[in-house]
């Protein structure tokens, strides 16, 4: 019994120390949460990971169909939150874009990654507004979303609504 009590005390003591060591504490996902838009279109910085994406097909003038995908990710790394350095990666954004072209029999793709700050990457908690260098995804005041990608082999500039794109 003493061994069990000692082990329980050690676990509680380590938990208490971990809470004060500056390591990241992540928000819990709980059932029954009521969503509030437009804020819930934006970032939830307390959670470890989240993403925004758009996928679809494009019909070309010559009758081909191309597939596309654009995804922006945000992650909160497990770093010492007490670190005052602007170089401490409190939030990291990365993005991936791809274009499938059956005539090439290959997938074109590209990506970006940066920590927030320094003007290279930003994310809003108020609405969808993610900027990563020269890539972005935003929700406009008219409710449409827009994503701009300048990849090494292709570029996208799409305005879209849920279920409908405007190229």
mmCIF file of N, CA, C and O in Angstrom, residues 8 28 47 79 115 165:
data_model
loop_
_atom_site.group_PDB
_atom_site.id
_atom_site.type_symbol
_atom_site.label_atom_id
_atom_site.label_comp_id
_atom_site.label_asym_id
_atom_site.label_seq_id
_atom_site.Cartn_x
_atom_site.Cartn_y
_atom_site.Cartn_z
ATOM 1 N N UNK A 8 1.583 7.254 -6.369
ATOM 2 C CA UNK A 8 0.560 8.263 -6.646
ATOM 3 C C UNK A 8 1.087 9.657 -6.308
ATOM 4 O O UNK A 8 0.893 10.604 -7.064
ATOM 5 N N UNK A 28 -8.540 21.448 -24.447
ATOM 6 C CA UNK A 28 -9.214 20.163 -24.634
ATOM 7 C C UNK A 28 -10.340 20.303 -25.652
ATOM 8 O O UNK A 28 -11.041 21.319 -25.697
ATOM 9 N N UNK A 47 -5.241 25.323 -29.142
ATOM 10 C CA UNK A 47 -5.176 23.927 -29.572
ATOM 11 C C UNK A 47 -3.835 23.652 -30.237
ATOM 12 O O UNK A 47 -3.203 24.554 -30.780
ATOM 13 N N UNK A 79 6.940 24.297 -26.597
ATOM 14 C CA UNK A 79 8.132 25.058 -26.211
ATOM 15 C C UNK A 79 7.844 25.814 -24.924
ATOM 16 O O UNK A 79 6.690 25.971 -24.532
ATOM 17 N N UNK A 115 7.474 30.353 -38.872
ATOM 18 C CA UNK A 115 6.872 30.676 -37.575
ATOM 19 C C UNK A 115 6.172 32.023 -37.701
ATOM 20 O O UNK A 115 6.526 32.833 -38.567
ATOM 21 N N UNK A 165 -16.764 27.092 -56.680
ATOM 22 C CA UNK A 165 -15.544 27.872 -56.933
ATOM 23 C C UNK A 165 -15.764 28.901 -58.023
ATOM 24 O O UNK A 165 -16.598 28.717 -58.913
#
